[in-house]
Structures are given as structure tokens and as C-alpha cells.
XYZ file of C-alpha atoms in Angstrom:
525
model
C -24.724 21.924 1.435
C -23.592 18.759 3.247
C -26.876 16.851 3.368
C -26.077 13.149 3.079
C -27.515 11.293 0.134
C -28.326 7.909 1.663
C -29.773 5.763 -1.108
C -28.289 2.738 0.676
C -29.795 2.410 4.140
C -27.601 1.210 6.943
C -29.895 -1.670 7.834
C -29.749 -2.933 4.254
C -25.971 -2.598 4.285
C -25.625 -4.556 7.512
C -27.726 -7.315 5.962
C -25.501 -7.283 2.874
C -22.322 -7.563 4.927
C -23.881 -10.367 6.960
C -24.766 -12.153 3.707
C -21.172 -11.801 2.466
C -19.718 -13.190 5.691
C -22.177 -16.084 5.639
C -21.553 -16.864 1.971
C -17.821 -17.022 2.626
C -18.520 -19.139 5.719
C -16.578 -16.747 7.907
C -16.747 -16.850 11.681
C -14.407 -13.963 12.563
C -14.513 -14.485 16.307
C -12.698 -17.796 15.891
C -11.133 -17.563 12.442
C -8.331 -15.060 12.821
C -5.394 -17.377 12.122
C -5.106 -19.218 8.802
C -2.489 -21.581 7.424
C -3.816 -21.257 3.901
C -5.782 -24.477 3.819
C -6.942 -24.578 7.451
C -8.062 -22.216 10.187
C -6.564 -22.336 13.677
C -8.897 -21.365 16.466
C -7.548 -18.375 18.381
C -7.634 -18.949 22.127
C -6.384 -15.577 23.333
C -8.195 -13.163 25.625
C -7.514 -10.051 23.539
C -9.903 -9.202 20.734
C -10.821 -6.447 18.303
C -14.359 -5.211 17.823
C -14.663 -4.160 14.181
C -16.697 -0.971 13.814
C -17.579 0.429 10.394
C -16.753 4.136 9.987
C -19.646 4.332 7.531
C -22.376 4.109 10.188
C -20.630 3.302 13.464
C -22.171 -0.187 13.542
C -20.369 -3.246 14.869
C -19.555 -5.713 12.092
C -17.862 -8.494 14.049
C -15.253 -9.306 16.669
C -11.854 -10.839 15.967
C -9.818 -12.727 18.567
C -6.101 -11.966 18.463
C -3.585 -14.771 18.157
C -1.374 -15.759 21.071
C 2.249 -16.898 21.022
C 0.994 -20.480 20.622
C -0.820 -19.738 17.366
C 2.101 -17.600 16.206
C 4.546 -20.475 16.601
C 2.142 -22.844 14.845
C 1.933 -20.511 11.837
C 5.693 -19.938 11.657
C 6.383 -23.673 11.818
C 3.947 -24.371 9.011
C 5.294 -21.614 6.783
C 8.888 -22.803 7.309
C 7.908 -26.396 6.497
C 5.924 -25.294 3.449
C 8.866 -23.279 2.130
C 10.951 -26.440 1.812
C 8.351 -27.878 -0.598
C 7.133 -24.703 -2.334
C 10.583 -23.527 -3.449
C 11.121 -26.856 -5.235
C 8.027 -26.340 -7.366
C 8.888 -24.896 -10.806
C 8.191 -21.172 -11.014
C 5.648 -21.510 -13.876
C 3.771 -24.090 -11.794
C 3.708 -21.626 -8.909
C 2.430 -19.053 -11.389
C -0.449 -21.335 -12.310
C -1.618 -21.345 -8.692
C -1.481 -17.549 -8.672
C -3.468 -17.471 -11.936
C -6.232 -19.474 -10.305
C -6.184 -17.178 -7.283
C -6.774 -14.281 -9.668
C -9.719 -16.106 -11.190
C -11.222 -16.767 -7.772
C -10.851 -13.085 -6.868
C -12.739 -12.212 -10.052
C -15.636 -14.350 -8.841
C -15.758 -12.531 -5.510
C -14.819 -9.046 -6.652
C -18.202 -7.539 -5.769
C -18.469 -9.179 -2.359
C -14.881 -8.524 -1.299
C -14.934 -4.974 -2.676
C -18.136 -4.246 -0.740
C -16.641 -5.576 2.485
C -13.469 -3.537 1.974
C -15.534 -0.386 1.440
C -17.738 -0.926 4.474
C -14.940 -1.948 6.828
C -12.453 0.733 5.765
C -14.824 3.510 4.676
C -13.618 4.062 1.112
C -16.024 4.454 -1.791
C -17.561 1.352 -3.310
C -15.803 2.038 -6.610
C -12.481 2.246 -4.775
C -13.303 -1.003 -2.985
C -13.923 -2.705 -6.314
C -10.794 -1.039 -7.686
C -8.717 -2.438 -4.864
C -9.825 -5.981 -5.644
C -9.115 -5.295 -9.312
C -5.559 -4.395 -8.286
C -5.323 -7.824 -6.694
C -6.506 -9.430 -9.905
C -4.089 -7.356 -11.979
C -1.093 -8.254 -9.814
C -2.010 -11.933 -10.152
C -1.908 -11.524 -13.932
C 1.428 -9.714 -13.667
C 2.874 -12.392 -11.399
C 1.804 -15.202 -13.734
C 3.860 -13.680 -16.545
C 6.695 -12.981 -14.159
C 6.853 -16.660 -13.203
C 8.458 -17.306 -16.605
C 10.734 -14.254 -16.513
C 12.847 -14.510 -13.366
C 15.900 -13.753 -15.442
C 19.532 -13.770 -14.419
C 22.508 -12.421 -16.357
C 25.540 -13.893 -18.092
C 28.838 -12.014 -17.916
C 32.225 -12.293 -19.587
C 35.008 -13.486 -17.351
C 38.486 -11.981 -17.470
C 39.888 -15.526 -17.168
C 40.118 -17.859 -20.159
C 37.751 -20.832 -20.287
C 35.565 -19.364 -17.582
C 31.912 -18.369 -17.657
C 30.148 -16.103 -15.181
C 26.461 -15.861 -14.551
C 24.008 -14.529 -12.040
C 20.993 -16.436 -10.773
C 18.204 -15.835 -8.292
C 16.852 -18.057 -5.529
C 13.884 -17.728 -3.157
C 14.696 -15.874 0.038
C 12.383 -17.763 2.419
C 9.273 -16.868 4.428
C 8.198 -13.247 3.919
C 6.236 -11.295 6.534
C 3.705 -8.807 5.169
C 2.464 -6.108 7.532
C -0.293 -4.216 5.719
C -2.095 -0.939 6.440
C -5.801 -0.215 6.868
C -6.220 2.107 3.884
C -5.524 -0.642 1.340
C -6.419 -3.663 3.456
C -6.047 -6.300 0.724
C -4.324 -4.867 -2.378
C -0.925 -4.245 -0.796
C -0.892 -7.786 0.571
C -1.397 -9.102 -2.936
C 1.390 -6.915 -4.351
C 3.752 -8.679 -1.979
C 2.227 -12.136 -1.666
C 1.704 -12.906 -5.349
C 5.199 -11.775 -6.345
C 6.752 -13.552 -3.372
C 4.831 -16.724 -4.227
C 5.993 -17.013 -7.829
C 9.532 -16.342 -6.584
C 9.235 -19.464 -4.422
C 8.611 -17.910 -1.021
C 5.935 -18.488 1.583
C 4.209 -15.559 3.321
C 2.891 -14.589 6.746
C 0.281 -11.817 6.598
C -0.295 -9.584 9.576
C -3.141 -7.242 8.505
C -3.944 -3.907 10.107
C -5.924 -4.259 13.319
C -8.248 -1.656 11.779
C -9.230 -3.911 8.856
C -8.955 -7.597 9.817
C -12.210 -8.789 8.234
C -11.150 -8.012 4.670
C -8.005 -10.059 5.254
C -9.967 -12.973 6.718
C -12.338 -12.883 3.738
C -9.418 -12.882 1.289
C -7.911 -15.989 2.852
C -11.261 -17.728 2.806
C -11.670 -16.897 -0.896
C -8.278 -18.294 -1.932
C -8.483 -21.311 0.383
C -10.381 -23.458 -2.126
C -7.738 -22.860 -4.802
C -4.996 -24.014 -2.457
C -6.909 -27.146 -1.433
C -7.840 -28.086 -5.004
C -4.208 -27.779 -6.106
C -2.826 -29.578 -3.042
C -0.709 -26.569 -2.154
C 1.178 -27.300 1.083
C -0.325 -25.886 4.232
C 1.637 -22.764 5.146
C 2.361 -21.184 1.744
C -0.111 -18.339 2.384
C -0.782 -17.689 6.066
C -2.631 -15.071 8.104
C -2.255 -14.062 11.734
C -4.277 -11.300 13.388
C -2.988 -9.246 16.268
C -2.090 -5.756 17.396
C 1.235 -3.940 16.946
C 2.995 -6.464 19.174
C 2.415 -9.135 16.525
C 4.174 -6.974 13.953
C 7.033 -6.525 16.406
C 7.324 -10.325 16.825
C 7.628 -10.777 13.075
C 10.187 -7.978 12.834
C 12.400 -9.553 15.494
C 11.994 -13.146 14.271
C 15.280 -14.399 12.782
C 13.369 -17.087 10.884
C 11.783 -14.392 8.682
C 14.434 -13.125 6.224
C 12.254 -10.354 4.736
C 9.651 -8.113 6.348
C 7.528 -5.939 4.059
C 5.765 -3.212 6.038
C 3.320 -0.563 4.885
C 2.290 2.196 7.252
C 3.519 5.282 9.048
C 7.123 6.422 9.183
C 7.090 5.870 12.942
C 6.020 2.251 12.496
C 8.565 1.761 9.731
C 11.352 3.029 11.947
C 10.586 0.344 14.519
C 10.404 -2.367 11.858
C 13.613 -1.279 10.120
C 15.553 -1.101 13.390
C 14.377 -4.518 14.552
C 15.008 -6.241 11.221
C 18.411 -4.607 10.712
C 19.517 -5.622 14.200
C 19.277 -9.266 13.130
C 20.670 -8.633 9.598
C 17.336 -9.284 7.909
C 15.909 -7.376 4.972
C 13.045 -4.923 5.127
C 10.851 -3.525 2.376
C 9.273 -0.300 3.631
C 6.473 1.708 2.038
C 5.772 4.484 4.500
C 4.477 8.040 4.672
C 4.014 10.524 1.862
C 3.801 14.315 1.782
C 2.998 14.604 -1.863
C 2.944 17.843 -3.804
C 1.620 18.990 -7.168
C 3.355 21.901 -8.871
C 0.943 23.904 -11.029
C 2.691 25.981 -13.667
C 1.298 29.101 -15.293
C 1.477 26.999 -18.486
C -0.721 24.254 -17.011
C -4.060 23.032 -18.269
C -5.941 24.284 -15.219
C -8.991 22.104 -15.834
C -6.856 18.961 -15.717
C -4.915 20.241 -12.742
C -8.084 21.055 -10.807
C -9.549 17.591 -11.290
C -6.280 15.942 -10.281
C -5.890 18.071 -7.164
C -9.437 17.472 -5.940
C -9.303 13.716 -6.509
C -5.816 13.458 -5.059
C -6.653 15.500 -1.971
C -10.093 14.162 -0.993
C -10.123 10.628 -2.456
C -10.299 7.989 0.292
C -10.865 10.984 2.628
C -7.187 11.872 2.344
C -6.095 8.476 3.662
C -3.818 7.335 0.870
C -0.047 7.377 1.123
C -0.177 9.092 -2.290
C -2.797 11.660 -1.244
C -2.087 15.172 -2.529
C -1.180 17.115 0.614
C 0.446 20.222 -0.892
C -0.056 22.289 -4.017
C 2.601 24.733 -5.168
C 0.975 27.177 -7.600
C 2.620 29.821 -9.780
C 1.892 33.259 -8.350
C 0.393 34.545 -11.646
C -2.451 32.008 -11.515
C -2.644 31.410 -7.766
C -5.747 33.485 -7.014
C -7.595 32.109 -10.045
C -6.785 28.505 -9.236
C -7.596 28.777 -5.528
C -10.952 30.347 -6.384
C -11.731 27.447 -8.736
C -10.551 24.983 -6.101
C -12.880 26.361 -3.429
C -15.779 26.229 -5.878
C -14.999 22.573 -6.638
C -14.769 21.734 -2.935
C -18.129 23.370 -2.272
C -19.698 20.905 -4.723
C -18.387 17.802 -2.964
C -21.012 15.402 -1.649
C -20.005 13.944 1.695
C -21.656 10.839 3.081
C -22.065 7.090 2.836
C -19.203 5.967 0.569
C -21.218 3.040 -0.745
C -23.500 5.536 -2.454
C -21.853 6.289 -5.796
C -23.232 9.840 -5.789
C -21.014 10.784 -2.840
C -17.427 11.936 -3.337
C -16.060 11.812 0.214
C -16.580 9.133 2.832
C -15.526 8.967 6.482
C -12.176 8.944 8.182
C -11.326 5.467 9.447
C -11.952 6.145 13.138
C -12.020 8.754 15.879
C -8.250 8.651 16.184
C -7.995 9.884 12.591
C -10.635 12.490 13.329
C -8.561 13.716 16.262
C -5.475 14.010 14.024
C -7.483 16.048 11.492
C -8.750 18.507 14.088
C -5.410 18.782 15.865
C -3.468 19.437 12.641
C -5.799 22.290 11.692
C -5.431 23.869 15.143
C -1.659 23.511 15.120
C -1.060 24.820 11.593
C -3.227 27.880 12.211
C -1.258 28.547 15.383
C 1.859 28.602 13.191
C 0.340 31.311 11.019
C -1.606 29.400 8.360
C -5.047 30.475 7.151
C -7.962 28.050 6.866
C -9.801 29.152 3.711
C -12.271 26.283 3.302
C -13.772 23.393 5.259
C -12.447 21.813 8.409
C -15.824 21.122 10.023
C -16.721 17.853 11.724
C -20.135 16.699 10.514
C -22.847 15.426 12.827
C -26.480 14.417 12.559
C -28.384 12.035 10.317
C -26.088 10.116 7.994
C -23.010 10.995 10.027
C -23.724 8.853 13.094
C -20.244 7.323 13.173
C -18.782 10.737 13.972
C -15.992 10.220 11.416
C -17.163 12.529 8.621
C -15.404 15.865 7.996
C -15.412 18.608 5.384
C -12.078 18.489 3.514
C -9.959 21.504 4.383
C -7.995 23.946 2.227
C -5.258 25.834 4.070
C -2.901 28.587 2.915
C 0.412 27.796 4.569
C 4.186 27.993 4.291
C 6.140 24.892 3.409
C 8.445 25.216 6.421
C 5.648 25.015 9.001
C 6.184 22.033 11.278
C 2.622 20.769 10.682
C 3.053 20.978 6.904
C 6.271 18.972 7.142
C 4.384 16.076 8.766
C 1.974 13.674 7.095
C -1.532 14.004 8.519
C -3.618 11.098 7.250
C -6.697 13.219 6.553
C -8.103 15.520 3.824
C -6.063 18.671 4.478
C -4.596 20.450 1.455
C -1.859 23.032 2.019
C -1.524 25.751 -0.644
C 1.545 27.868 -1.397
C 2.935 30.031 -4.200
C 6.123 30.075 -6.269
C 7.732 32.301 -8.879
C 10.540 30.218 -10.450
C 10.361 26.490 -11.203
C 13.586 25.807 -9.292
C 11.946 27.387 -6.246
C 8.857 25.172 -6.626
C 10.932 21.992 -6.928
C 13.000 22.982 -3.898
C 9.785 23.448 -1.896
C 8.399 20.150 -3.102
C 11.569 18.298 -2.109
C 11.985 20.116 1.204
C 10.010 17.623 3.312
C 11.198 14.448 5.043
C 9.090 12.156 2.828
C 9.679 11.281 -0.831
C 6.857 9.168 -2.229
C 4.854 10.796 -5.038
C 5.068 14.090 -6.923
C 3.546 15.734 -9.965
C 3.736 18.798 -12.182
C 1.058 20.231 -14.438
C 2.548 22.102 -17.359
C 2.348 22.212 -21.133
C 5.915 23.540 -21.241
C 8.244 20.752 -22.393
C 11.289 22.355 -20.807
C 9.564 22.526 -17.422
C 8.413 18.916 -17.524
C 11.853 17.648 -18.521
C 13.557 19.674 -15.796
C 11.090 18.291 -13.264
C 12.064 14.752 -14.333
C 15.811 15.440 -14.433
C 18.242 14.670 -11.630
C 17.799 18.283 -10.539
C 14.032 17.779 -10.266
C 11.745 15.679 -8.100
C 13.463 13.533 -5.466
C 10.465 11.215 -5.109
C 10.039 7.586 -6.088
C 7.098 8.617 -8.299
C 7.201 11.664 -10.580
C 4.198 12.402 -12.820
C 3.552 14.939 -15.532
C -0.008 16.142 -16.109
C -1.535 13.516 -13.861
C -1.923 13.651 -10.081
C -0.036 12.010 -7.254
C -2.532 9.135 -6.757
C -3.429 6.215 -8.974
C -0.219 4.230 -9.539
C -0.427 1.244 -11.890
C 0.812 -2.171 -10.823
C 3.209 -2.421 -13.791
C 5.588 0.120 -12.268
C 7.594 -0.307 -9.076
C 5.793 1.507 -6.248
C 7.577 3.243 -3.388
C 9.573 6.292 -2.411
C 12.724 7.733 -0.921
C 13.828 9.349 2.348
C 11.371 8.694 5.197
C 9.080 6.867 2.779
C 11.473 3.984 3.294
C 13.152 3.299 -0.040
C 11.241 0.077 -0.736
C 9.662 -0.910 -4.044
C 6.636 -3.173 -4.437
C 4.550 -4.465 -7.317
C 5.877 -4.131 -10.879
C 9.095 -3.590 -12.835
C 11.964 -5.527 -11.209
C 10.606 -5.233 -7.669
C 10.560 -9.060 -7.669
C 14.301 -9.038 -6.938
C 13.579 -7.886 -3.389
C 11.946 -11.257 -2.707
C 14.931 -13.282 -3.882
C 18.611 -13.690 -3.135
C 21.192 -13.069 -5.831
C 23.922 -15.626 -6.480
C 26.971 -15.036 -8.660
C 28.312 -18.210 -10.296
C 31.676 -18.781 -12.010
C 32.268 -21.960 -13.998
C 35.725 -23.101 -15.048
C 35.522 -25.380 -18.064
C 39.283 -25.404 -18.692
C 42.122 -27.559 -17.372
C 44.059 -24.852 -15.548
C 43.262 -22.608 -12.584
C 43.993 -18.990 -13.517
C 43.260 -16.513 -10.739
C 41.500 -13.193 -11.065
C 43.474 -9.947 -11.334
C 46.416 -11.919 -12.740
C 47.446 -13.215 -9.342
C 49.806 -16.175 -9.390
C 50.000 -18.829 -6.696
C 52.498 -21.514 -7.582
C 53.018 -24.652 -5.538
């Protein structure tokens, strides 16, 4: 059943990746630190060997930056901020527009590299670059819409207004599962707001970040953008810690695990900085007895196994009405048995590899632990070996019958494990959905208007994202993205998320000839 369909041979893929790196003129072993328009040679002794989870082959090696390179990048981004914030916002938007155009030119190459380095499907790799293009388009429009407010003063001959200013250099710590898109959500919005950025990519996906900087470099040079507006610095977790503790960085945007976010939030708060956190998810879909089961089935399967369960919005729990539970679970197991697992760059395959052996270990351990708590593994869970699975990172997505209160169910395991449970009343289902530490994405499938409205009411989902008749994955860039509780409370991308990257200033103007005080206070001399 799980015979890999390898229409793309690994040797051909290695040649393709080599071609992409050569076309972009990338030398990863030296080019791990970028000031936007120039590369700084890393001189450290620590490095990262980049291994593709697709075939276990080495792609390249990246040297980590030292404190010397770190200080050089921070100095440049601080200097650049003084010039960049003076540039009119629409002019900043024009630079972002050109970056979007350049990404269009390299969509295929960058998307292929993202897929091979991270292990997601080729279509998802292309889709991630498309997200970058879309956020550029969004940011261009936003550059003419950084609106403030005007307010009526209680004092005669006074006018009050609210305006927004750039906040300063922004640190972006991105995760491996979306190695380039999440950077763009932050960087493009921050840029049109007048900020400079320092990008610390995941140590599990540095090449995609290096390629992105090389792609946009020509735009910055052609437009004489100051060195330091968009910067990149590669390193391990200690580099993220340096950024979090650095008082010169007023805002740190971090995407990753709740554990990582806790460290970032504590460090940034200790110096009175601001943090934007997009952390773990434990996302559930409620399936009503009034649901369109065909739609629900497709959404559950895509949400649970897409990107091999390595999205923050991955569907990790389904809460199914008891009257349809047996029917739906039977259909679900049938759908899972039809999944094709193998090389994600082959469009015929549905499920690619986990990112590395650490993720594989988490997958295996979670299944052992949840069964020890009393859960029942009803499908999958195997680790695949043999031809086509040489990297050792391929698994069969698992379906598990479990209780919501199990300790393992309460945690986010970044792997394709779907926990199934039953409910009888909608209030019970919503309580189960909300009864986890995380609060990112949620969904309900129902054709009952009353159920959908209750789910969306203030008695319903407590998540940052609440969907009706679509799954937990697949957010659009036009809406603010993020969640509550241990998900961190941050919002990135669309809507008014831009305000996070700016500082608010309240202004009162007295155009009269007297000095009345607020609240009717009198102070006579």
C-alpha cells in the first residue's frame, strides 16, 4: 500500500537544487549573514549541515555567525532605520512592490528549494512563495493606508488626533515549517511601516532564507535602499536569545513552539520590549450530525496530514457527534488507506517526510505515551523504511481514539497524529475544543445555522481563528493570523496587524488663546 511513487529521481533533484543555488549565485558556506545589499563572510567555527528530509542527502553547509557579525548587522540596521523611516510610506511600498515582482520571477526556483529543504509538497512550496507575493501586494496598498484617528476634545478650541510612527528595528525569528512566508508577513508590513528588520531563520531551513535574500538583493541595490533595511543572520537558538535580550530591538516577532515563545516573551518583557508571538496550536474540528460529511472528511484529511502534520494550524483533534461517529471514522480510515506517501516533489504523493529524526522521535514517543494513557491506535503509526524512504523520516499518519484530558492530547506534537473523540451536545463539544492550553485555529462543520452562530459567539470557540465548513488550515493573508492562550496572542499579516509594528502617539492641539484644563480643573496664577 505504501510503495513510493518516485517519478522524480533523487539524483535529478540534487542536480536541480544545485542549479538553483548556482543560478542565484549562492555560496552557503560563506554567505550566512546579509545586510540586504551585501554579504558578510561568517568566520565562526560552528556550522549547520543541511540535510534534505526527502532523501537524506546533504544540500550544503552553513557557517553560523559570531558576535562580531551580529554586532555588524545590528549597527547597520540601526543606521538604516534613521534613513528608512524618513522615506515616505508610499515610496517604501514601491520597493516592496518590486520585491513582489522579483519573487514572481523566482517562484518556481524558490518554491522547489523550500520543498526540498523542508520536505513539504512542491505545490505547498510554490504556495508558500505565492503567500510572499500576496503579502507584498497587501503591503503596497497598506503603505497608503496607515490611518490614524481624529477625536473630539472636551476643551474648546482644541483638536485631538492619533498618529502612528515606526517602532524601530524588528527581529524576526521564523520556524522551519514555513521557512520564508512568515518572514515576509512580518518583513513586508514592517518595511512599509518604516522599520528595518533582522531575520534569524530556523536552523533547520537556512538555505531558503539565504536564497530569499539573494533574490531581493538586486531590488535593493537598484533602488539604492540603504544597507541594513532587510538583514539576515544565521545561527542556532543562542542567536535568537541574543535578539530577544537586545535592548536595541524594540520588537521581536517569534514563530515556533510554546516553549521557545516563553523564553522569548520573558527576555523581551524583562527589558520592556514588545513581542509578537505565534506559537503552538492544538486545533480541533467539531463535526455535527448536521454536517456535510464529504466536505468534513476532505477538510480533516488535508488538515491532519498536510505538510506531514507540521503546521501550527494542523488538525490535531476531531470531535464528532456520537450519532455519526462510527460512520465518519470508517470513512476516515478508508481515506487514510488511500494516501500516497513518498517524495513530496512528486505531485501524485499526498504525504511527505517529517523534517528530521527529532520529529520522528516525537511522533513515535507520542503514540507510545498516549496508548499508555488508555488511547487506542486505530490506523497508521508505522515508520517507513526501504527504497524511497532512505531519509528515515517517512511515517504513516496515525488515527487515535483518545480522551481530550489525556496529557499527550493536551500537548502539541508536530507530527501527523489525529485524536478522535465523541460528543452529544454542542456545548460539550465546544468545551472540549477549548479545554487545551493552546488557542490558534478551530472549525465546525454543520449546516445548522444555530450551531454555527453559537460556535462563533462569545460562548463558542476561544481561538484566534474560527471557521465554519472549512478546516483549520489555509488562512488567507488578508486576515490577521494568530491565536490566544499559549499560542501567544500575537497577530501577523492582514487586517490591522500593522499596528504592532508601529508606536501610537496621541496629539492634542490648542488653537485658542486660553489654556483650559481637562476635567474642568482650574489652576490660577
